[in-house]
PDB file of C-alpha atoms and ligand atoms in Angstrom:
ATOM      1  CA  UNK A  76     128.734  95.731 103.688  1.00 52.00           C
ATOM      2  CA  UNK A  77     127.656  92.234 102.757  1.00 51.00           C
ATOM      3  CA  UNK A  78     127.438  89.766 105.615  1.00 60.00           C
ATOM      4  CA  UNK A  79     124.836  87.022 105.687  1.00 65.00           C
ATOM      5  CA  UNK A  80     124.589  84.629 102.802  1.00 87.00           C
ATOM      6  CA  UNK A  81     121.617  83.072 101.154  1.00 97.00           C
ATOM      7  CA  UNK A  82     121.726  80.157  98.737  1.00 97.00           C
ATOM      8  CA  UNK A  83     119.696  79.121  95.704  1.00 97.00           C
ATOM      9  CA  UNK A  84     118.508  75.537  95.212  1.00 93.00           C
ATOM     10  CA  UNK A  85     121.217  75.246  92.541  1.00 95.00           C
ATOM     11  CA  UNK A  86     123.797  75.961  95.277  1.00 95.00           C
ATOM     12  CA  UNK A  87     124.728  79.510  94.274  1.00 96.00           C
ATOM     13  CA  UNK A  88     125.656  81.688  97.265  1.00 96.00           C
ATOM     14  CA  UNK A  89     124.002  85.094  97.268  1.00 97.00           C
ATOM     15  CA  UNK A  90     125.310  87.812  99.590  1.00 96.00           C
ATOM     16  CA  UNK A  91     122.864  89.786 101.692  1.00 97.00           C
ATOM     17  CA  UNK A  92     123.151  93.555 101.884  1.00 97.00           C
ATOM     18  CA  UNK A  93     122.154  96.254 104.317  1.00 98.00           C
ATOM     19  CA  UNK A  94     119.711  98.984 103.315  1.00 98.00           C
ATOM     20  CA  UNK A  95     122.655 101.354 103.053  1.00 98.00           C
ATOM     21  CA  UNK A  96     124.532  99.085 100.634  1.00 98.00           C
ATOM     22  CA  UNK A  97     121.387  98.514  98.584  1.00 98.00           C
ATOM     23  CA  UNK A  98     120.919 102.260  98.336  1.00 98.00           C
ATOM     24  CA  UNK A  99     124.492 102.466  97.034  1.00 98.00           C
ATOM     25  CA  UNK A 100     123.811  99.715  94.503  1.00 98.00           C
ATOM     26  CA  UNK A 101     120.789 101.652  93.265  1.00 98.00           C
ATOM     27  CA  UNK A 102     122.768 104.874  93.068  1.00 98.00           C
ATOM     28  CA  UNK A 103     125.623 103.303  91.069  1.00 98.00           C
ATOM     29  CA  UNK A 104     123.099 101.613  88.751  1.00 98.00           C
ATOM     30  CA  UNK A 105     121.392 104.935  88.046  1.00 98.00           C
ATOM     31  CA  UNK A 106     124.178 107.514  88.245  1.00 98.00           C
ATOM     32  CA  UNK A 107     127.176 105.585  86.930  1.00 97.00           C
ATOM     33  CA  UNK A 108     125.750 102.849  84.718  1.00 97.00           C
ATOM     34  CA  UNK A 109     122.713 104.716  83.381  1.00 97.00           C
ATOM     35  CA  UNK A 110     119.825 102.390  84.268  1.00 97.00           C
ATOM     36  CA  UNK A 111     116.703 104.405  85.050  1.00 96.00           C
ATOM     37  CA  UNK A 112     114.812 103.760  88.287  1.00 97.00           C
ATOM     38  CA  UNK A 113     111.640 103.166  86.256  1.00 98.00           C
ATOM     39  CA  UNK A 114     113.375 100.421  84.268  1.00 98.00           C
ATOM     40  CA  UNK A 115     114.249  98.558  87.462  1.00 98.00           C
ATOM     41  CA  UNK A 116     110.794  99.189  88.871  1.00 98.00           C
ATOM     42  CA  UNK A 117     109.199  97.732  85.748  1.00 98.00           C
ATOM     43  CA  UNK A 118     111.144  94.514  86.236  1.00 98.00           C
ATOM     44  CA  UNK A 119     110.211  94.485  89.915  1.00 98.00           C
ATOM     45  CA  UNK A 120     106.508  95.001  89.226  1.00 98.00           C
ATOM     46  CA  UNK A 121     106.372  92.394  86.492  1.00 98.00           C
ATOM     47  CA  UNK A 122     108.194  89.692  88.444  1.00 97.00           C
ATOM     48  CA  UNK A 123     106.049  90.408  91.482  1.00 98.00           C
ATOM     49  CA  UNK A 124     102.938  90.043  89.311  1.00 98.00           C
ATOM     50  CA  UNK A 125     104.212  86.677  88.083  1.00 97.00           C
ATOM     51  CA  UNK A 126     104.563  85.480  91.684  1.00 97.00           C
ATOM     52  CA  UNK A 127     101.007  86.697  92.350  1.00 97.00           C
ATOM     53  CA  UNK A 128      99.886  84.481  89.449  1.00 96.00           C
ATOM     54  CA  UNK A 129     101.555  81.546  91.267  1.00 94.00           C
ATOM     55  CA  UNK A 130      99.258  82.107  94.238  1.00 93.00           C
ATOM     56  CA  UNK A 131      96.350  81.996  91.800  1.00 92.00           C
ATOM     57  CA  UNK A 132      92.910  83.537  91.832  1.00 91.00           C
ATOM     58  CA  UNK A 133      91.340  86.362  89.911  1.00 96.00           C
ATOM     59  CA  UNK A 134      91.436  89.324  92.294  1.00 97.00           C
ATOM     60  CA  UNK A 135      94.157  91.197  94.154  1.00 97.00           C
ATOM     61  CA  UNK A 136      94.488  94.082  96.564  1.00 97.00           C
ATOM     62  CA  UNK A 137      97.654  96.187  96.300  1.00 98.00           C
ATOM     63  CA  UNK A 138      98.521  98.257  99.384  1.00 98.00           C
ATOM     64  CA  UNK A 139     101.005 100.927  98.305  1.00 98.00           C
ATOM     65  CA  UNK A 140     103.049 103.732  99.846  1.00 98.00           C
ATOM     66  CA  UNK A 141     104.768 106.694  98.260  1.00 98.00           C
ATOM     67  CA  UNK A 142     108.354 105.463  97.808  1.00 98.00           C
ATOM     68  CA  UNK A 143     110.106 103.087  95.455  1.00 98.00           C
ATOM     69  CA  UNK A 144     108.337 100.203  97.175  1.00 98.00           C
ATOM     70  CA  UNK A 145     104.907 101.687  96.498  1.00 98.00           C
ATOM     71  CA  UNK A 146     105.942 102.481  92.927  1.00 98.00           C
ATOM     72  CA  UNK A 147     106.892  98.825  92.366  1.00 98.00           C
ATOM     73  CA  UNK A 148     103.574  97.708  93.839  1.00 98.00           C
ATOM     74  CA  UNK A 149     101.653 100.054  91.553  1.00 98.00           C
ATOM     75  CA  UNK A 150     103.601  98.776  88.526  1.00 98.00           C
ATOM     76  CA  UNK A 151     102.633  95.265  89.666  1.00 98.00           C
ATOM     77  CA  UNK A 152      98.978  96.401  89.856  1.00 98.00           C
ATOM     78  CA  UNK A 153      99.193  97.470  86.192  1.00 98.00           C
ATOM     79  CA  UNK A 154     100.606  94.109  85.097  1.00 98.00           C
ATOM     80  CA  UNK A 155      97.925  92.290  87.079  1.00 98.00           C
ATOM     81  CA  UNK A 156      95.153  94.389  85.498  1.00 98.00           C
ATOM     82  CA  UNK A 157      96.668  93.811  82.037  1.00 98.00           C
ATOM     83  CA  UNK A 158      96.327  90.091  82.697  1.00 98.00           C
ATOM     84  CA  UNK A 159      92.652  90.271  83.676  1.00 97.00           C
ATOM     85  CA  UNK A 160      93.145  90.241  87.439  1.00 97.00           C
ATOM     86  CA  UNK A 161      90.536  92.357  89.207  1.00 96.00           C
ATOM     87  CA  UNK A 162      92.817  94.805  91.064  1.00 97.00           C
ATOM     88  CA  UNK A 163      91.995  97.227  93.851  1.00 96.00           C
ATOM     89  CA  UNK A 164      94.542  99.683  95.193  1.00 97.00           C
ATOM     90  CA  UNK A 165      94.727 101.170  98.678  1.00 97.00           C
ATOM     91  CA  UNK A 166      97.153 104.060  99.319  1.00 98.00           C
ATOM     92  CA  UNK A 167      98.494 105.493 102.580  1.00 97.00           C
ATOM     93  CA  UNK A 168      97.778 109.041 101.351  1.00 98.00           C
ATOM     94  CA  UNK A 169      95.652 110.949  98.848  1.00 97.00           C
ATOM     95  CA  UNK A 170      96.718 110.312  95.233  1.00 98.00           C
ATOM     96  CA  UNK A 171      97.534 114.035  94.825  1.00 97.00           C
ATOM     97  CA  UNK A 172     100.122 113.665  97.587  1.00 98.00           C
ATOM     98  CA  UNK A 173     102.068 110.950  95.759  1.00 98.00           C
ATOM     99  CA  UNK A 174     105.417 112.072  94.368  1.00 98.00           C
ATOM    100  CA  UNK A 175     108.115 110.804  92.016  1.00 98.00           C
ATOM    101  CA  UNK A 176     107.889 107.302  90.578  1.00 98.00           C
ATOM    102  CA  UNK A 177     104.865 106.362  92.710  1.00 98.00           C
ATOM    103  CA  UNK A 178     102.930 109.340  91.280  1.00 98.00           C
ATOM    104  CA  UNK A 179     103.872 108.309  87.732  1.00 98.00           C
ATOM    105  CA  UNK A 180     102.791 104.720  88.281  1.00 98.00           C
ATOM    106  CA  UNK A 181      99.551 105.861  89.852  1.00 98.00           C
ATOM    107  CA  UNK A 182      98.751 108.229  86.960  1.00 98.00           C
ATOM    108  CA  UNK A 183      98.985 105.302  84.528  1.00 98.00           C
ATOM    109  CA  UNK A 184      96.628 103.218  86.692  1.00 98.00           C
ATOM    110  CA  UNK A 185      94.113 106.059  86.741  1.00 98.00           C
ATOM    111  CA  UNK A 186      94.220 106.288  82.929  1.00 98.00           C
ATOM    112  CA  UNK A 187      93.584 102.534  82.850  1.00 98.00           C
ATOM    113  CA  UNK A 188      90.476 102.991  84.965  1.00 97.00           C
ATOM    114  CA  UNK A 189      91.941 101.219  88.010  1.00 97.00           C
ATOM    115  CA  UNK A 190      90.585 103.118  90.986  1.00 91.00           C
ATOM    116  CA  UNK A 191      92.306 103.586  94.314  1.00 96.00           C
ATOM    117  CA  UNK A 192      91.144 104.265  97.821  1.00 96.00           C
ATOM    118  CA  UNK A 193      92.914 105.848 100.751  1.00 96.00           C
ATOM    119  CA  UNK A 194      93.383 104.793 104.364  1.00 88.00           C
ATOM    120  CA  UNK A 195      93.264 101.668 106.448  1.00 87.00           C
ATOM    121  CA  UNK A 196      89.485 101.050 106.349  1.00 84.00           C
ATOM    122  CA  UNK A 197      89.292 100.125 102.642  1.00 81.00           C
ATOM    123  CA  UNK A 198      91.728  97.235 103.250  1.00 82.00           C
ATOM    124  CA  UNK A 199      89.141  95.432 105.365  1.00 81.00           C
ATOM    125  CA  UNK A 200      86.153  96.796 103.465  1.00 81.00           C
ATOM    126  CA  UNK A 201      87.339  95.683 100.021  1.00 80.00           C
ATOM    127  CA  UNK A 202      85.739  92.298 100.539  1.00 81.00           C
ATOM    128  CA  UNK A 203      87.329  88.980  99.739  1.00 88.00           C
ATOM    129  CA  UNK A 204      90.297  89.012  97.385  1.00 94.00           C
ATOM    130  CA  UNK A 205      92.579  86.150  96.385  1.00 96.00           C
ATOM    131  CA  UNK A 206      95.872  87.830  97.271  1.00 97.00           C
ATOM    132  CA  UNK A 207      97.142  90.979  98.981  1.00 97.00           C
ATOM    133  CA  UNK A 208     100.319  92.693  97.748  1.00 98.00           C
ATOM    134  CA  UNK A 209     102.199  94.567 100.463  1.00 98.00           C
ATOM    135  CA  UNK A 210     104.074  97.477  98.836  1.00 98.00           C
ATOM    136  CA  UNK A 211     103.795 100.018 101.608  1.00 98.00           C
ATOM    137  CA  UNK A 212     107.391 100.383 102.822  1.00 98.00           C
ATOM    138  CA  UNK A 213     110.612  98.710 101.648  1.00 98.00           C
ATOM    139  CA  UNK A 214     114.191  99.311 102.699  1.00 98.00           C
ATOM    140  CA  UNK A 215     113.363 103.008 103.144  1.00 98.00           C
ATOM    141  CA  UNK A 216     111.690 102.492 106.544  1.00 97.00           C
ATOM    142  CA  UNK A 217     112.840 105.350 108.784  1.00 95.00           C
ATOM    143  CA  UNK A 218     112.222 104.904 112.510  1.00 94.00           C
ATOM    144  CA  UNK A 219     109.131 103.522 114.142  1.00 95.00           C
ATOM    145  CA  UNK A 220     106.194 102.947 111.817  1.00 96.00           C
ATOM    146  CA  UNK A 221     103.820 105.916 111.946  1.00 96.00           C
ATOM    147  CA  UNK A 222     100.131 106.175 111.267  1.00 95.00           C
ATOM    148  CA  UNK A 223      98.416 105.728 108.903  1.00 95.00           C
ATOM    149  CA  UNK A 224     100.942 103.146 107.696  1.00 97.00           C
ATOM    150  CA  UNK A 225     100.743 101.251 110.975  1.00 97.00           C
ATOM    151  CA  UNK A 226      96.964 100.880 110.733  1.00 96.00           C
ATOM    152  CA  UNK A 227      97.334  99.756 107.107  1.00 97.00           C
ATOM    153  CA  UNK A 228      99.808  97.100 108.272  1.00 97.00           C
ATOM    154  CA  UNK A 229      97.394  95.895 110.962  1.00 96.00           C
ATOM    155  CA  UNK A 230      94.523  95.702 108.446  1.00 95.00           C
ATOM    156  CA  UNK A 231      96.755  93.835 105.982  1.00 96.00           C
ATOM    157  CA  UNK A 232      97.564  91.267 108.683  1.00 96.00           C
ATOM    158  CA  UNK A 233      93.867  90.871 109.457  1.00 93.00           C
ATOM    159  CA  UNK A 234      93.050  90.046 105.841  1.00 92.00           C
ATOM    160  CA  UNK A 235      92.204  86.422 105.112  1.00 91.00           C
ATOM    161  CA  UNK A 236      93.984  86.295 101.758  1.00 95.00           C
ATOM    162  CA  UNK A 237      97.643  85.279 101.397  1.00 97.00           C
ATOM    163  CA  UNK A 238      99.992  88.282 101.503  1.00 98.00           C
ATOM    164  CA  UNK A 239     103.042  88.805  99.265  1.00 98.00           C
ATOM    165  CA  UNK A 240     105.487  91.466 100.454  1.00 98.00           C
ATOM    166  CA  UNK A 241     107.621  93.425  98.020  1.00 99.00           C
ATOM    167  CA  UNK A 242     111.307  93.599  98.923  1.00 98.00           C
ATOM    168  CA  UNK A 243     110.820  93.339 102.711  1.00 98.00           C
ATOM    169  CA  UNK A 244     107.686  92.936 104.829  1.00 98.00           C
ATOM    170  CA  UNK A 245     106.526  96.494 105.529  1.00 98.00           C
ATOM    171  CA  UNK A 246     107.541  97.604 109.004  1.00 98.00           C
ATOM    172  CA  UNK A 247     110.644  95.472 109.380  1.00 98.00           C
ATOM    173  CA  UNK A 248     114.061  97.088 109.267  1.00 98.00           C
ATOM    174  CA  UNK A 249     115.691  95.758 106.075  1.00 98.00           C
ATOM    175  CA  UNK A 250     119.115  95.748 107.716  1.00 97.00           C
ATOM    176  CA  UNK A 251     118.430  94.310 111.176  1.00 97.00           C
ATOM    177  CA  UNK A 252     115.114  92.521 110.691  1.00 97.00           C
ATOM    178  CA  UNK A 253     113.812  94.348 113.746  1.00 96.00           C
ATOM    179  CA  UNK A 254     110.187  95.314 113.913  1.00 93.00           C
ATOM    180  CA  UNK A 255     109.654  98.934 114.821  1.00 78.00           C
ATOM    181  CA  UNK A 256     105.982  98.880 115.757  1.00 89.00           C
ATOM    182  CA  UNK A 257     103.705  96.658 113.675  1.00 96.00           C
ATOM    183  CA  UNK A 258     105.006  94.787 110.637  1.00 98.00           C
ATOM    184  CA  UNK A 259     103.312  92.870 107.870  1.00 98.00           C
ATOM    185  CA  UNK A 260     103.381  89.086 108.352  1.00 98.00           C
ATOM    186  CA  UNK A 261     103.550  87.869 104.760  1.00 98.00           C
ATOM    187  CA  UNK A 262     103.086  84.383 103.369  1.00 98.00           C
ATOM    188  CA  UNK A 263     105.989  85.048 101.010  1.00 98.00           C
ATOM    189  CA  UNK A 264     108.386  87.843 100.156  1.00 98.00           C
ATOM    190  CA  UNK A 265     109.810  88.860  96.781  1.00 98.00           C
ATOM    191  CA  UNK A 266     113.037  90.758  97.406  1.00 98.00           C
ATOM    192  CA  UNK A 267     114.802  92.746  94.703  1.00 98.00           C
ATOM    193  CA  UNK A 268     118.284  92.328  93.219  1.00 98.00           C
ATOM    194  CA  UNK A 269     119.984  91.094  96.404  1.00 98.00           C
ATOM    195  CA  UNK A 270     118.464  89.789  99.662  1.00 98.00           C
ATOM    196  CA  UNK A 271     118.574  92.183 102.590  1.00 98.00           C
ATOM    197  CA  UNK A 272     120.362  91.198 105.798  1.00 97.00           C
ATOM    198  CA  UNK A 273     117.161  91.675 107.810  1.00 97.00           C
ATOM    199  CA  UNK A 274     115.490  88.819 105.901  1.00 98.00           C
ATOM    200  CA  UNK A 275     117.826  86.177 107.271  1.00 96.00           C
ATOM    201  CA  UNK A 276     116.119  83.455 109.309  1.00 94.00           C
ATOM    202  CA  UNK A 277     112.564  84.386 108.381  1.00 96.00           C
ATOM    203  CA  UNK A 278     110.165  81.492 108.064  1.00 95.00           C
ATOM    204  CA  UNK A 279     108.192  82.478 104.958  1.00 97.00           C
ATOM    205  CA  UNK A 280     109.441  81.554 101.472  1.00 97.00           C
ATOM    206  CA  UNK A 281     111.756  84.158  99.976  1.00 98.00           C
ATOM    207  CA  UNK A 282     112.104  84.839  96.271  1.00 98.00           C
ATOM    208  CA  UNK A 283     114.767  86.965  94.633  1.00 98.00           C
ATOM    209  CA  UNK A 284     113.770  88.986  91.564  1.00 98.00           C
ATOM    210  CA  UNK A 285     116.179  90.069  88.859  1.00 98.00           C
ATOM    211  CA  UNK A 286     115.546  93.783  88.260  1.00 98.00           C
ATOM    212  CA  UNK A 287     118.212  94.071  85.572  1.00 98.00           C
ATOM    213  CA  UNK A 288     121.186  95.266  87.628  1.00 98.00           C
ATOM    214  CA  UNK A 289     124.354  94.169  85.783  1.00 97.00           C
ATOM    215  CA  UNK A 290     127.416  92.655  87.406  1.00 97.00           C
ATOM    216  CA  UNK A 291     129.372  95.850  86.613  1.00 97.00           C
ATOM    217  CA  UNK A 292     127.418  97.598  89.363  1.00 98.00           C
ATOM    218  CA  UNK A 293     128.358  94.991  91.976  1.00 98.00           C
ATOM    219  CA  UNK A 294     131.989  94.955  90.795  1.00 97.00           C
ATOM    220  CA  UNK A 295     132.225  98.708  91.326  1.00 97.00           C
ATOM    221  CA  UNK A 296     131.090  98.212  94.919  1.00 98.00           C
ATOM    222  CA  UNK A 297     133.292  95.142  95.558  1.00 97.00           C
ATOM    223  CA  UNK A 298     130.245  92.961  96.147  1.00 97.00           C
ATOM    224  CA  UNK A 299     131.032  89.321  95.358  1.00 95.00           C
ATOM    225  CA  UNK A 300     128.376  88.328  92.889  1.00 96.00           C
ATOM    226  CA  UNK A 301     127.678  85.159  90.971  1.00 96.00           C
ATOM    227  CA  UNK A 302     124.534  85.237  88.779  1.00 98.00           C
ATOM    228  CA  UNK A 303     121.949  83.416  90.929  1.00 98.00           C
ATOM    229  CA  UNK A 304     119.205  83.479  88.278  1.00 98.00           C
ATOM    230  CA  UNK A 305     120.718  81.194  85.643  1.00 97.00           C
ATOM    231  CA  UNK A 306     118.583  81.833  82.554  1.00 97.00           C
ATOM    232  CA  UNK A 307     115.495  82.810  84.577  1.00 97.00           C
ATOM    233  CA  UNK A 308     114.383  86.074  86.127  1.00 97.00           C
ATOM    234  CA  UNK A 309     113.693  84.987  89.686  1.00 98.00           C
ATOM    235  CA  UNK A 310     114.858  82.301  92.071  1.00 98.00           C
ATOM    236  CA  UNK A 311     113.884  80.980  95.510  1.00 98.00           C
ATOM    237  CA  UNK A 312     116.426  81.590  98.293  1.00 98.00           C
ATOM    238  CA  UNK A 313     117.220  79.876 101.577  1.00 95.00           C
ATOM    239  CA  UNK A 314     119.240  81.400 104.374  1.00 88.00           C
TER     240      UNK A 314
HETATM  241  N1  NAX B  16     116.791 100.041  92.362  1.00 74.25           N
HETATM  242  C1  NAX B  16     115.885 100.736  93.036  1.00 74.25           C
HETATM  243  O1  NAX B  16     116.124 101.788  93.613  1.00 74.25           O
HETATM  244  C2  NAX B  16     114.599 100.161  93.088  1.00 74.25           C
HETATM  245  C3  NAX B  16     113.897 100.204  94.270  1.00 74.25           C
HETATM  246  N2  NAX B  16     112.737  99.660  94.378  1.00 74.25           N
HETATM  247  C4  NAX B  16     112.014  99.727  95.627  1.00 74.25           C
HETATM  248  O2  NAX B  16     112.249 100.919  96.296  1.00 74.25           O
HETATM  249  C5  NAX B  16     112.347 100.669  97.694  1.00 74.25           C
HETATM  250  C6  NAX B  16     113.145 101.762  98.306  1.00 74.25           C
HETATM  251  O3  NAX B  16     112.504 102.956  97.934  1.00 74.25           O
HETATM  252  P1  NAX B  16     112.548 104.247  98.846  1.00 74.25           P
HETATM  253  O4  NAX B  16     113.937 104.553  99.177  1.00 74.25           O
HETATM  254  O5  NAX B  16     111.745 105.264  98.132  1.00 74.25           O
HETATM  255  O6  NAX B  16     111.847 103.835 100.188  1.00 74.25           O
HETATM  256  P2  NAX B  16     110.555 102.933 100.528  1.00 74.25           P
HETATM  257  O7  NAX B  16     109.574 102.950  99.435  1.00 74.25           O
HETATM  258  O8  NAX B  16     111.062 101.653 101.027  1.00 74.25           O
HETATM  259  O9  NAX B  16     110.014 103.742 101.780  1.00 74.25           O
HETATM  260  C7  NAX B  16     109.497 105.041 101.636  1.00 74.25           C
HETATM  261  C8  NAX B  16     108.022 105.004 101.938  1.00 74.25           C
HETATM  262  O10 NAX B  16     107.848 104.516 103.258  1.00 74.25           O
HETATM  263  C9  NAX B  16     107.237 105.489 104.064  1.00 74.25           C
HETATM  264  N3  NAX B  16     107.869 105.429 105.383  1.00 74.25           N
HETATM  265  C10 NAX B  16     109.187 105.420 105.675  1.00 74.25           C
HETATM  266  N4  NAX B  16     109.379 105.339 107.013  1.00 74.25           N
HETATM  267  C11 NAX B  16     108.143 105.295 107.567  1.00 74.25           C
HETATM  268  C12 NAX B  16     107.677 105.214 108.905  1.00 74.25           C
HETATM  269  N5  NAX B  16     108.503 105.186 109.941  1.00 74.25           N
HETATM  270  N6  NAX B  16     106.337 105.175 109.126  1.00 74.25           N
HETATM  271  C13 NAX B  16     105.470 105.215 108.089  1.00 74.25           C
HETATM  272  N7  NAX B  16     105.848 105.299 106.789  1.00 74.25           N
HETATM  273  C14 NAX B  16     107.175 105.344 106.539  1.00 74.25           C
HETATM  274  C15 NAX B  16     107.447 106.799 103.362  1.00 74.25           C
HETATM  275  O11 NAX B  16     106.428 107.704 103.689  1.00 74.25           O
HETATM  276  C16 NAX B  16     107.375 106.357 101.902  1.00 74.25           C
HETATM  277  O12 NAX B  16     106.033 106.196 101.498  1.00 74.25           O
HETATM  278  C17 NAX B  16     112.922  99.298  97.802  1.00 74.25           C
HETATM  279  O13 NAX B  16     112.568  98.640  98.985  1.00 74.25           O
HETATM  280  C18 NAX B  16     112.333  98.614  96.598  1.00 74.25           C
HETATM  281  O14 NAX B  16     111.123  97.995  96.935  1.00 74.25           O
HETATM  282  C19 NAX B  16     112.040  99.069  93.252  1.00 74.25           C
HETATM  283  O15 NAX B  16     110.880  99.767  93.011  1.00 74.25           O
HETATM  284  C20 NAX B  16     112.801  98.948  91.991  1.00 74.25           C
HETATM  285  C21 NAX B  16     114.092  99.583  91.865  1.00 74.25           C
HETATM  286  K1    K B  17     106.923  96.019 101.494  1.00 74.25           K
END
């Protein structure tokens, strides 16, 4: 289902989707069209890194979970490190407990010599950083936020540095915008492929990142889609 609409500064309408529809988009992209999850995640991580460069500074803290959102954040951490940003990573679990794409992204970071810490305390103990990347939970939030994620969210909100959330602020329901427990209060959000219905009406700036999903995917799902990116790879949206 697509309901709310967002608009680019060039006047292109962009439909918003529920978490369920976005999951379908992802499934059609992977299963029917043959785009790998890691390909999309690479685009997500790189565009997110570019928005971190906009904020400026030379150090960043990436707070990552174990799903696709965390995987995108860890890919972003790699791009930041490749561009001489001093990156620290805080995870919501031990690295050995990471699975799937997040585990793969983390393994690369380890080979690069980027270290990670676990648990809420390191978020406040890391010391000053120029920007915090929130990649704890995306549209996969299920139910009320549990510990230790909730404590990580609280510590992220306590941080002095500007916060950029990946896809949706962690802790908000991507479909309804409801907060189930604590939620990250970002200074900006970079959402992926299509805006989520739960982002409508939020005050912070919202950017849409192109993760390489072709129109054919949207056509198969009867989602009305006009390329909002023009010749670029991201665009700012207003609801
Ligand atoms: N096309 C795609 O599928 C892509 C998806 N991407 C990202 O993947 C995300 C969706 O990935 P997933 O479906 O893996 O889900 P998420 O990564 O959004 O959520 C799963 C993570 O959240 C935690 N979590 C869920 N509910 C929780 C709760 N109540 N309390 C505490 N922790 C909770 C889980 O333990 C897990 O770590 C998107 O938001 C997006 O950021 C991108 O990486 C790129 C491509
Ligand atoms: K997030």
